[in-house]
Coordinates of C-alpha atoms and ligand atoms in Angstrom, one line a residue:
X1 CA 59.8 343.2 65.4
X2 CA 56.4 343.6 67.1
X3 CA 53.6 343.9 64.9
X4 CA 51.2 346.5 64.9
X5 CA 47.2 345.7 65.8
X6 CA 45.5 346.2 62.6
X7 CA 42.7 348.5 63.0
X8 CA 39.4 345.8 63.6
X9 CA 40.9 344.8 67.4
X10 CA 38.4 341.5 66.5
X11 CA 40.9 340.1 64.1
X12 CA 43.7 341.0 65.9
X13 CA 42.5 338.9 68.7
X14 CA 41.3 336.0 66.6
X15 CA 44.4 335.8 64.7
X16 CA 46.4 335.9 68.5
X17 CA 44.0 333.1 69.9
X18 CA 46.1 329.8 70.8
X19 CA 45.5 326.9 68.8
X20 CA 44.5 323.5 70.6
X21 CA 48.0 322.1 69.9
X22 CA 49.8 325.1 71.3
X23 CA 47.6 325.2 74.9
X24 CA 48.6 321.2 75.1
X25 CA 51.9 321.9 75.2
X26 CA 51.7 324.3 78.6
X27 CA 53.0 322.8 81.3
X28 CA 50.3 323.4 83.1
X29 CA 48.3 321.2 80.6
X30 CA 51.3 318.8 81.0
X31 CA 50.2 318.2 84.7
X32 CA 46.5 318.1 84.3
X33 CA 46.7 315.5 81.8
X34 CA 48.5 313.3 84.4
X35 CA 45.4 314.1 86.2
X36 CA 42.8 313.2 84.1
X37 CA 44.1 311.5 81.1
X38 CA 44.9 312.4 77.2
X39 CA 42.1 312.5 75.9
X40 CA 39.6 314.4 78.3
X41 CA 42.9 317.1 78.6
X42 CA 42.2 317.5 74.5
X43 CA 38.5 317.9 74.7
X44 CA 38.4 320.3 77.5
X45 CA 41.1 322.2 75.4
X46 CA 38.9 322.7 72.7
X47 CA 36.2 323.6 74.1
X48 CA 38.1 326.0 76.0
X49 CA 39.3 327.5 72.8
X50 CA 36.0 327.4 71.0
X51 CA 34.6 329.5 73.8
X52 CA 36.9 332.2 73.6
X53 CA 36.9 331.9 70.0
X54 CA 32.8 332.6 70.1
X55 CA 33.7 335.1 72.9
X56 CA 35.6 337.1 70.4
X57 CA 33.8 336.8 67.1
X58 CA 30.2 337.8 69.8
X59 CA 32.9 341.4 71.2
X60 CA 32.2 340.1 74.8
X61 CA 35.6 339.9 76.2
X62 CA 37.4 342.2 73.1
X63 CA 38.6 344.6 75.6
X64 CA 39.7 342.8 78.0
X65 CA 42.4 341.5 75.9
X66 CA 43.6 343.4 73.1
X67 CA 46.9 344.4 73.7
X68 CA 49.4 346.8 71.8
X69 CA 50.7 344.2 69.6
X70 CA 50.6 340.7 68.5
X71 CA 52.8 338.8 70.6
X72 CA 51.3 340.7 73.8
X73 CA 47.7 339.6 72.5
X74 CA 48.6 335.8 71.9
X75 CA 50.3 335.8 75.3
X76 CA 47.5 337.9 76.9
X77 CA 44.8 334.7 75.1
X78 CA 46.9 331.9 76.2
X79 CA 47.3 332.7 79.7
X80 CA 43.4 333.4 79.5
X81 CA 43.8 329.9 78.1
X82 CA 45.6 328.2 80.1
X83 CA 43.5 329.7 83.4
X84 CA 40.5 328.3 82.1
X85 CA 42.1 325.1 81.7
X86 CA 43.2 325.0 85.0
X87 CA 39.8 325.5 86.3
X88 CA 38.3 323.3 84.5
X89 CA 40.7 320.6 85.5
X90 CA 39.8 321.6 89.1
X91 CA 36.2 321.2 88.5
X92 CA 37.0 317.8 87.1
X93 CA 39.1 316.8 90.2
X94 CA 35.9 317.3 92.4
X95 CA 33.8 315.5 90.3
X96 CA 33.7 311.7 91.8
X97 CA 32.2 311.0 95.5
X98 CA 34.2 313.4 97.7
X99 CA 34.6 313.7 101.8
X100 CA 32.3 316.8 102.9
X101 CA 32.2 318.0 106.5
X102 CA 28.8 318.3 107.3
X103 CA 27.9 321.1 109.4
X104 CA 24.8 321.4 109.1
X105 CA 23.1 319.6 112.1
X106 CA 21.2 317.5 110.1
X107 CA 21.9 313.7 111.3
X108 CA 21.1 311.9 108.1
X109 CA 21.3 314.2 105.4
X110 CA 20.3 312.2 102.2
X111 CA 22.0 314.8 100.1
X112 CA 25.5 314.1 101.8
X113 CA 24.9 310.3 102.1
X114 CA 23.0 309.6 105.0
X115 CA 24.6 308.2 107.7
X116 CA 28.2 308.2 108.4
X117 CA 29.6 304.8 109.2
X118 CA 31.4 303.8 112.7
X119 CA 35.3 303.3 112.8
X120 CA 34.5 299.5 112.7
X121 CA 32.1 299.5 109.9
X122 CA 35.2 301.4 107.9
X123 CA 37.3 298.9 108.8
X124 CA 35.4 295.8 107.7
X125 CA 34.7 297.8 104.6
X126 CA 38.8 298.0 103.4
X127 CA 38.8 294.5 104.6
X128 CA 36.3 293.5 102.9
X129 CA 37.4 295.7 99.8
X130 CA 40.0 292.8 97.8
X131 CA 39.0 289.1 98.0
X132 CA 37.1 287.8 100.8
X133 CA 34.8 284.8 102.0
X134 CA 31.9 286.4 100.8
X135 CA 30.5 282.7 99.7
X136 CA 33.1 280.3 101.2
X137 CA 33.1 278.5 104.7
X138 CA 36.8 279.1 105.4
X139 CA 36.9 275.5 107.9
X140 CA 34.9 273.7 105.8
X141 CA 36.4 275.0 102.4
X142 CA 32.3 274.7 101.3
X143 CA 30.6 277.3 99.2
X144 CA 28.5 279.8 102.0
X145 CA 25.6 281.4 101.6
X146 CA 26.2 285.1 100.9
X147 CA 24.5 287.6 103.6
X148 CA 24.2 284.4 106.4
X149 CA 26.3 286.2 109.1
X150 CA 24.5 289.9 108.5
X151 CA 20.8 287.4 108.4
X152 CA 21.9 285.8 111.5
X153 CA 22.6 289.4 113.3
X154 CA 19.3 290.5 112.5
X155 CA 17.6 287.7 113.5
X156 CA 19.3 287.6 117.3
X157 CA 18.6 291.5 117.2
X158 CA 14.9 291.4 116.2
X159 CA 13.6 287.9 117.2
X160 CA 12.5 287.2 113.4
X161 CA 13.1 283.4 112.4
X162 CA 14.4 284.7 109.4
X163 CA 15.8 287.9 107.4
X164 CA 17.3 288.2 104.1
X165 CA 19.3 291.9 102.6
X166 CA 18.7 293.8 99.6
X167 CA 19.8 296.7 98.6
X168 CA 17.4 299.0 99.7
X169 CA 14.3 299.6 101.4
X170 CA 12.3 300.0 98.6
X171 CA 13.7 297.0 96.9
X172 CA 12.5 295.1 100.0
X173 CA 8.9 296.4 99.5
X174 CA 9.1 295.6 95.4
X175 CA 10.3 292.4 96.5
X176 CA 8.2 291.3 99.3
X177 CA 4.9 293.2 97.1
X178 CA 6.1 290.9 93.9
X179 CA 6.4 288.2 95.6
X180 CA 3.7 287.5 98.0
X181 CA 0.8 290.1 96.7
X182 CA 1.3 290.5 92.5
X183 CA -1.9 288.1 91.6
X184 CA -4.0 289.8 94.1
X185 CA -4.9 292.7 96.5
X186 CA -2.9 294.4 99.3
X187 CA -5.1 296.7 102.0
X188 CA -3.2 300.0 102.5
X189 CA -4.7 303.0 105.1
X190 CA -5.0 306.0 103.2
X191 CA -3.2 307.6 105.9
X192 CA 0.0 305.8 104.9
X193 CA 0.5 306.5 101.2
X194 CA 3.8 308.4 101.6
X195 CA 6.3 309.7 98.9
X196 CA 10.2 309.4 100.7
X197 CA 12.9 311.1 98.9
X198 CA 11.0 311.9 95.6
X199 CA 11.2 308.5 94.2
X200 CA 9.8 306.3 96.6
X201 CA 6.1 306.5 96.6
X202 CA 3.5 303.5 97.8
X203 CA 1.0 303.3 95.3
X204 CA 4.0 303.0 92.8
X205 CA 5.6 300.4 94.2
X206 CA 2.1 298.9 94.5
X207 CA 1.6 299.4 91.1
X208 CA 5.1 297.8 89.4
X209 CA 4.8 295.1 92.2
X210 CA 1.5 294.3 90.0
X211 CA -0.5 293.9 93.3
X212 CA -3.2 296.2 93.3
X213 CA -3.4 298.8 95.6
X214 CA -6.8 298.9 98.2
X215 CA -7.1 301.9 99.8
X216 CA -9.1 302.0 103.5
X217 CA -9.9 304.4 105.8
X218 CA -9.7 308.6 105.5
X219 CA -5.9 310.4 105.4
X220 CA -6.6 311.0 109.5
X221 CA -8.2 308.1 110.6
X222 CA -8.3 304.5 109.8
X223 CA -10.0 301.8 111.7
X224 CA -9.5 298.0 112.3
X225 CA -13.2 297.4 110.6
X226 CA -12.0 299.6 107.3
X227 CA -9.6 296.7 106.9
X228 CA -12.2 293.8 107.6
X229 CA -14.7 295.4 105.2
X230 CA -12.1 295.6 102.1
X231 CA -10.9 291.5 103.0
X232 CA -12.0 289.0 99.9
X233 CA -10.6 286.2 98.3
X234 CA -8.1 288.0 96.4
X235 CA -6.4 289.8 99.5
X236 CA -3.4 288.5 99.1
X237 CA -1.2 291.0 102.2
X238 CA -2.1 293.7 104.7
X239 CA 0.3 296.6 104.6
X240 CA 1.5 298.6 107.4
X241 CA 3.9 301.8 105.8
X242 CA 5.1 303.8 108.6
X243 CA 4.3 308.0 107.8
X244 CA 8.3 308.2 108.1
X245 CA 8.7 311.8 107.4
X246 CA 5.6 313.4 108.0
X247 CA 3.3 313.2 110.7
X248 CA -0.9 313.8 111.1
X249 CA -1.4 315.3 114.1
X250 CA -5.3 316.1 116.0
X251 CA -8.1 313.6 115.0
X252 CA -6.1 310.7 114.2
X253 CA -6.4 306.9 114.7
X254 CA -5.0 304.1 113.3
X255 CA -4.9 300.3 114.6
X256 CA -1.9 298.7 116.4
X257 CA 0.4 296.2 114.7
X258 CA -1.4 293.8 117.4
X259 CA -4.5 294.6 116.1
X260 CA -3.6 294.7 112.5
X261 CA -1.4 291.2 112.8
X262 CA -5.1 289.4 114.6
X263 CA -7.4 290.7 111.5
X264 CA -4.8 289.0 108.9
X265 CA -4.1 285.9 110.6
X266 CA -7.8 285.3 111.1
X267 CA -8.1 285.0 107.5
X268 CA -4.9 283.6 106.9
X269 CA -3.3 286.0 105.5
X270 CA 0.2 287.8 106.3
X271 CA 0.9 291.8 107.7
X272 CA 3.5 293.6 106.0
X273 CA 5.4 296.4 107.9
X274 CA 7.5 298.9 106.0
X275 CA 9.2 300.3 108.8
X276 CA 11.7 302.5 106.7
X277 CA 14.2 304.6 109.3
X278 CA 14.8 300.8 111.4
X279 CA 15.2 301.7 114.8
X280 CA 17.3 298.7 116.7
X281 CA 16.0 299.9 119.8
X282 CA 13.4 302.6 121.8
X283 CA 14.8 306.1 120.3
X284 CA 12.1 307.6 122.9
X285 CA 14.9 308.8 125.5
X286 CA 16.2 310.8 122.3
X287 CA 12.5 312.5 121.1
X288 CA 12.3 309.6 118.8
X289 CA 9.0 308.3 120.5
X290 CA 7.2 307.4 117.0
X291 CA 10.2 304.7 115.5
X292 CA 8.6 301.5 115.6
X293 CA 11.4 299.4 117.2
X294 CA 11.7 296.3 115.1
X295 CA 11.5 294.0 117.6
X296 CA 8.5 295.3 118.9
X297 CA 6.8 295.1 115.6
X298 CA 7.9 291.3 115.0
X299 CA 6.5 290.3 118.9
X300 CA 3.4 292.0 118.2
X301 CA 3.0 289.7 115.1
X302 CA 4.2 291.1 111.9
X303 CA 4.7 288.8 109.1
X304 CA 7.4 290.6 107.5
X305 CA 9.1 294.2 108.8
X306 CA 11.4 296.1 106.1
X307 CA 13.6 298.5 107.1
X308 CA 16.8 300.9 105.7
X309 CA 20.1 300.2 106.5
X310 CA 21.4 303.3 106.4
X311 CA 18.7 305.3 108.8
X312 CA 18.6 304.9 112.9
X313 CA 20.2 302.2 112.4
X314 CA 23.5 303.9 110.9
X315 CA 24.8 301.6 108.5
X316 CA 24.8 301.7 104.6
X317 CA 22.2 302.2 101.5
X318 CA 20.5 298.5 102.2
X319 CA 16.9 297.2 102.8
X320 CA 16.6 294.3 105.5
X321 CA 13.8 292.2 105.8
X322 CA 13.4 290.0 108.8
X323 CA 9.8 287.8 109.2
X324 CA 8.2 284.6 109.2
X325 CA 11.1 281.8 108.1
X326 CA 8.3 280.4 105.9
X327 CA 7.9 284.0 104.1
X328 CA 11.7 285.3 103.8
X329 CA 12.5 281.4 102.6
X330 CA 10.1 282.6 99.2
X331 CA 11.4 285.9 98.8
X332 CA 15.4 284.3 98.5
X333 CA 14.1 281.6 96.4
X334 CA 12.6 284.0 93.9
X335 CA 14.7 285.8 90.9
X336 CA 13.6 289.2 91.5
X337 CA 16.0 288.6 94.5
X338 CA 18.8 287.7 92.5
X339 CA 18.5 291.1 90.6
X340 CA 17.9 293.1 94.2
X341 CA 20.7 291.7 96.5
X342 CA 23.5 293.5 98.1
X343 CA 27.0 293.5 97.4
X344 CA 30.0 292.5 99.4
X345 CA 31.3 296.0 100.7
X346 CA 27.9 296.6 102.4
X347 CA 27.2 293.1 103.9
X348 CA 30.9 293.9 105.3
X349 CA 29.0 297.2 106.7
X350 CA 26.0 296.1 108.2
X351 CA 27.6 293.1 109.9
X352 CA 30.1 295.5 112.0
X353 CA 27.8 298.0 112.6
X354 CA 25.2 295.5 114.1
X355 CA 27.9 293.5 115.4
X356 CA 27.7 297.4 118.1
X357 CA 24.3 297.2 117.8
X358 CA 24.4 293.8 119.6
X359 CA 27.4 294.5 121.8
X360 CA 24.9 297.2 123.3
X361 CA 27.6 299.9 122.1
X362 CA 25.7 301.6 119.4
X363 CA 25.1 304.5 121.4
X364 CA 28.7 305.3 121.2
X365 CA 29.7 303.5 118.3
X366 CA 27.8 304.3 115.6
X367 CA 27.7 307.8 114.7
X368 CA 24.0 308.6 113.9
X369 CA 23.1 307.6 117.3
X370 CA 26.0 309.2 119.0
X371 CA 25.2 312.2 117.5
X372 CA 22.0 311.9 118.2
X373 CA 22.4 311.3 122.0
X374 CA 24.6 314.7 122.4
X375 CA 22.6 316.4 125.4
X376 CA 22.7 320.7 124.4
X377 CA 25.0 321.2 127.0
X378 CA 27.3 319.2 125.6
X379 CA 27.4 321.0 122.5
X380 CA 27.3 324.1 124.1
X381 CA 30.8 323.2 125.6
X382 CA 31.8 322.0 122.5
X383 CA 31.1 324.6 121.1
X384 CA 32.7 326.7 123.3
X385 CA 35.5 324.9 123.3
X386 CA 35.8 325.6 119.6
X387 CA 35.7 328.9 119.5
X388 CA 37.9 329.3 122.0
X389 CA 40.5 327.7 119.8
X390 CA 39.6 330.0 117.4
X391 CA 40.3 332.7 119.1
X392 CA 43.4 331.2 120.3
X393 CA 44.8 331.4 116.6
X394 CA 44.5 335.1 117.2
X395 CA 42.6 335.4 113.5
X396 CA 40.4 338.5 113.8
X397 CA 38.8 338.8 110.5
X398 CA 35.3 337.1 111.5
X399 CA 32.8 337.5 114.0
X400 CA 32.4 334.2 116.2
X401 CA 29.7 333.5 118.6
X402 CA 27.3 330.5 120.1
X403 CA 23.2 330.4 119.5
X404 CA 20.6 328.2 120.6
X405 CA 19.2 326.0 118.4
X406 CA 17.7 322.9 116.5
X407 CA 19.3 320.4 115.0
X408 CA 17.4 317.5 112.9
X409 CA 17.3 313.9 111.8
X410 CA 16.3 313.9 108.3
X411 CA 16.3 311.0 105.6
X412 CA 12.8 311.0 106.2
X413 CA 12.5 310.2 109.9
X414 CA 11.2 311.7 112.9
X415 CA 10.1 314.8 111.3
X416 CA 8.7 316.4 114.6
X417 CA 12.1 315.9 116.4
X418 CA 14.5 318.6 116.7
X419 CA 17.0 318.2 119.1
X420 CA 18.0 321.1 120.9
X421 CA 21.8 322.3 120.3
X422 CA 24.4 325.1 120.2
X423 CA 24.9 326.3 117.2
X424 CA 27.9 328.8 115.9
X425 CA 27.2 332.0 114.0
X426 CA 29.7 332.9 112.2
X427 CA 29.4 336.5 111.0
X428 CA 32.5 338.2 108.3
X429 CA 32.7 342.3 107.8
X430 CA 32.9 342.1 104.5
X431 CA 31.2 339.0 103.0
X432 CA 27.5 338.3 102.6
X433 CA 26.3 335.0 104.1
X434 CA 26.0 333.6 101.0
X435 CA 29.3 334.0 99.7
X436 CA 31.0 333.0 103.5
X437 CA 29.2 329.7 103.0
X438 CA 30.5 329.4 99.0
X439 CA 33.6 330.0 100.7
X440 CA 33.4 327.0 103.0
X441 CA 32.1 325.0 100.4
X442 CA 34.8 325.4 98.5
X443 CA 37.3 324.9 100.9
X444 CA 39.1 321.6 101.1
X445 CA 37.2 319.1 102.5
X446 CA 33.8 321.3 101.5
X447 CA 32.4 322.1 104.8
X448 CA 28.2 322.3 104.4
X449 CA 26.6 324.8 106.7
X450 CA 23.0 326.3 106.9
X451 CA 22.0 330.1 106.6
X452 CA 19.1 330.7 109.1
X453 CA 17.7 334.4 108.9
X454 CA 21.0 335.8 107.2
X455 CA 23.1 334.5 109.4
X456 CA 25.9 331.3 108.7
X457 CA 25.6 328.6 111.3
X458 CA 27.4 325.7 111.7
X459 CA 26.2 322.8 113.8
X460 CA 29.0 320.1 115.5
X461 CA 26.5 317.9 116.5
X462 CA 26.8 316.5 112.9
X463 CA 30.9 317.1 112.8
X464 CA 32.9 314.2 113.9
X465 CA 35.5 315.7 116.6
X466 CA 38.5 314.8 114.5
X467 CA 37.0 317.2 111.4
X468 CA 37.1 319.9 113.7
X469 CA 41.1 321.1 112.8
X470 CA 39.5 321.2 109.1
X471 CA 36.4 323.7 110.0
X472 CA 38.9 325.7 112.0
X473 CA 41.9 326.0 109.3
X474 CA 39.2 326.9 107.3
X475 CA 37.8 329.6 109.3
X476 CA 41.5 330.9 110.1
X477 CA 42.3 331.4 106.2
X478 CA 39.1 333.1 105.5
X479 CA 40.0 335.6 108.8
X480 CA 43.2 336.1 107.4
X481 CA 42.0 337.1 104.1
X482 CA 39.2 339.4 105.4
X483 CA 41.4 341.0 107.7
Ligands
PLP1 C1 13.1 305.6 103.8 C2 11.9 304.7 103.6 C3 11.8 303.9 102.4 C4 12.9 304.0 101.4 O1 14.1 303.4 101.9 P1 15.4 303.4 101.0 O2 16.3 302.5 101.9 O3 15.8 304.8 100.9 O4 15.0 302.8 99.7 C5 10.7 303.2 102.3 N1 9.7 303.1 103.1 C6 9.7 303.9 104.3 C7 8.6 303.8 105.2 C8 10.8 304.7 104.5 O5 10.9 305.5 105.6

């Protein structure tokens, strides 16, 4: 027989609420703890039934779930329950590293891992991925030297005499700081202390490098003789740090690597480039006229250029260094290297992707570039072409159409460049912006879009042509639901 509720609904509801034992044995919690294991399943049910415990005992969902009697209220709590359960374990599914689509135009987006790697660099990776000669000479049967075959690469693509991976660009400036400038002073423009990403910011490197940090010039102009005046016995290194991802415009002037590389080697002393976004090659053709092209900087007599993997030149997180044999020889023998190096899976990376870089086939092959080479009337017809698939599906629910635009490079390079594209707008009768782009986001892979003045636009220059079926199921099942 069904009880009655006793008068205070509070206590009915308490009495009703599900015990940790009793939500474990759902079948639903059955599948999730396949999922993710005993003992998270245990402690998200507990804290699941704490909060609605605390829920009841504070009135704030009472109402919602008293029911006429007992049984009706315990079933009413567990479902509740067993809902929240299931979300949670959702949540927890998209926790790790996930694919997104990234729609928003923006070449190397730091926030969705910078740059997306070629078909080859993929491959090398899974290759790579179980036991490999990572430090054995297969003919020989010798121990190798880790990193020799990415170190050659860079070499035949820059003209260096030497180069040497770690595992990021601003390990390479700690490193190359530590070890050729901590007992002494390194001559910086003022016009080149840059923060990049938040974290990375010159005169703290400077600072845990131990060198000590001399400051020449104004913020807008610098001159060859600010450097001369600041030179004493304790300059130890001349630093170059390329303004990466900002730019001053009007009365500016700063020496030339040529320039720069004369002063220092009058005295004896070495130039230090940090060339951070690493183009391979001129970027000019593609409005990236300011990239120093490593090459370039190495013939017009750098000592030692450092560079991310992972920028133009469309590889991985990883700092190369390429230089003076003499220089890159002490910065492998030194332990601070040892700490900095670069593991296997992205020495697999770099090697295929600057195995297209010397093939000459990076402007196709490696996505950052390809996508950085697509002209706006080829994204207008891609674009185009998209929609009209769209419209093809015969979903009628949301508003489709095409917009000139920008898209952009990011991760701190080429701030002034913004290439012209076609963008889509899409536009939904009865969902704000906002919520039409939670609504992508949530859809599976999470597709990333921009709002620009209200409206939801989404960008293919950044969408590899086989993720375009995703964005379009995507767009299909939120017609369907709208309309
Ligand atoms: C991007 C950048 C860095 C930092 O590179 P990471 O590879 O992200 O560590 C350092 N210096 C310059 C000039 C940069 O542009």
């Amino acid at each position: 027989m069904a009880q009655s509720n006793p008068t205070n609904p509070k206590t009915a509801l308490l009495r009703a609420l599900p015990s940790v034992y009793q939500l474990l044995r759902t079948s639903e919690a059955n599948s999730l703890r396949d999922i993710v294991g005993r003992a998270r399943i245990t402690s998200l049910a507990r804290i699941i039934a704490d909060e609605l415990r605390r829920e009841i005992q504070e009135n704030s969902t009472t109402k919602d779930f008293l029911q006429v009697d007992h049984e009706q209220n315990r079933e009413a709590l567990l479902a509740e329950a067993v809902r929240r359960l299931e979300a949670a374990g959702q949540q927890e599914s998209l926790a790790g590293i996930r694919r997104v689509i990234n729609a928003t135009g923006v070449v190397l987006h730091t926030n969705l891992g910078r740059a997306p790697l070629s078909a080859a660099a993929r491959e090398a990776l899974r290759e790579a991925a179980g036991y490999c000669n990572l430090e054995y000479d297969i003919p020989s049967r010798q121990r190798g030297r880790r990193g020799a075959r990415v170190e050659d690469l860079l070499v035949e693509l820059t003209g260096a005499e030497d180069a040497l991976v770690v595992n990021n660009c601003a390990a390479a400036a700690l490193l190359i700081l530590s070890v050729l400038a901590t007992d002494g002073e390194t001559i910086v423009s003022r016009g080149e202390l840059v923060e990049i990403g938040g974290d990375f910011r010159v005169p703290d490197v400077m600072a845990s490098s131990g060198t000590q940090m001399i400051e020449v010039g104004t913020t807008n102009r610098t001159k060859l003789d600010d450097y001369r005046r600041a030179l004493n016995e304790r300059t130890r290194l001349l630093m170059r740090v390329h303004q990466s991802n900002y730019r001053i415009v009007g009365f500016t002037s700063a020496p030339t690597i040529a320039e720069l590389s004369a002063l220092a080697h009058e005295r004896g002393l070495p130039l230090y480039e940090d060339a951070g976004s690493g183009a391979l090659q001129d970027l000019g053709p593609y409005g990236l006229a300011d990239e120093p092209v490593i090459s370039e900087s190495i013939a017009n007599g750098a000592d030692l250029v450092s560079f991310s993997g992972d920028k133009l030149l469309g590889a991985c997180q990883a700092g190369l260094i390429v230089g003076r044999g003499q220089l890159v020889k002490r910065l492998r023998r030194h332990p601070l290297y040892r700490a900095l190096r670069t593991d296997k899976l992205a020495l697999s990376v770099l090697d295929a992707t600057l195995e297209s870089h010397r093939r000459g086939a990076s402007m196709t092959e490696v996505p950052v570039l390809r996508m950085l080479s697509l002209t706006q009337s080829e994204m207008e017809a891609r674009t185009k072409n998209f929609i009209e698939s769209y419209r093809k599906t015969g979903a009628t629910g949301l508003e489709i159409s095409t917009i000139e635009g920008h898209s952009a490079i990011g991760g701190g390079s080429g701030p002034n460049t913004h290439p012209p594209t076609v963008l889509m707008a899409v536009y939904d009768t009865e969902r704000s912006a906002d919520e039409l782009a939670q609504a992508l986001r949530e859809s599976r892979p999470p597709i990333i879009i921009r709002i620009t003045d209200g409206k939801v636009l989404l960008d293919l220059r950044t969408v590899e042509p086989n993720e375009e079926a995703d964005i379009l199921k995507a767009l299909v099942r939120l017609a369907n639901k709208t309309s």
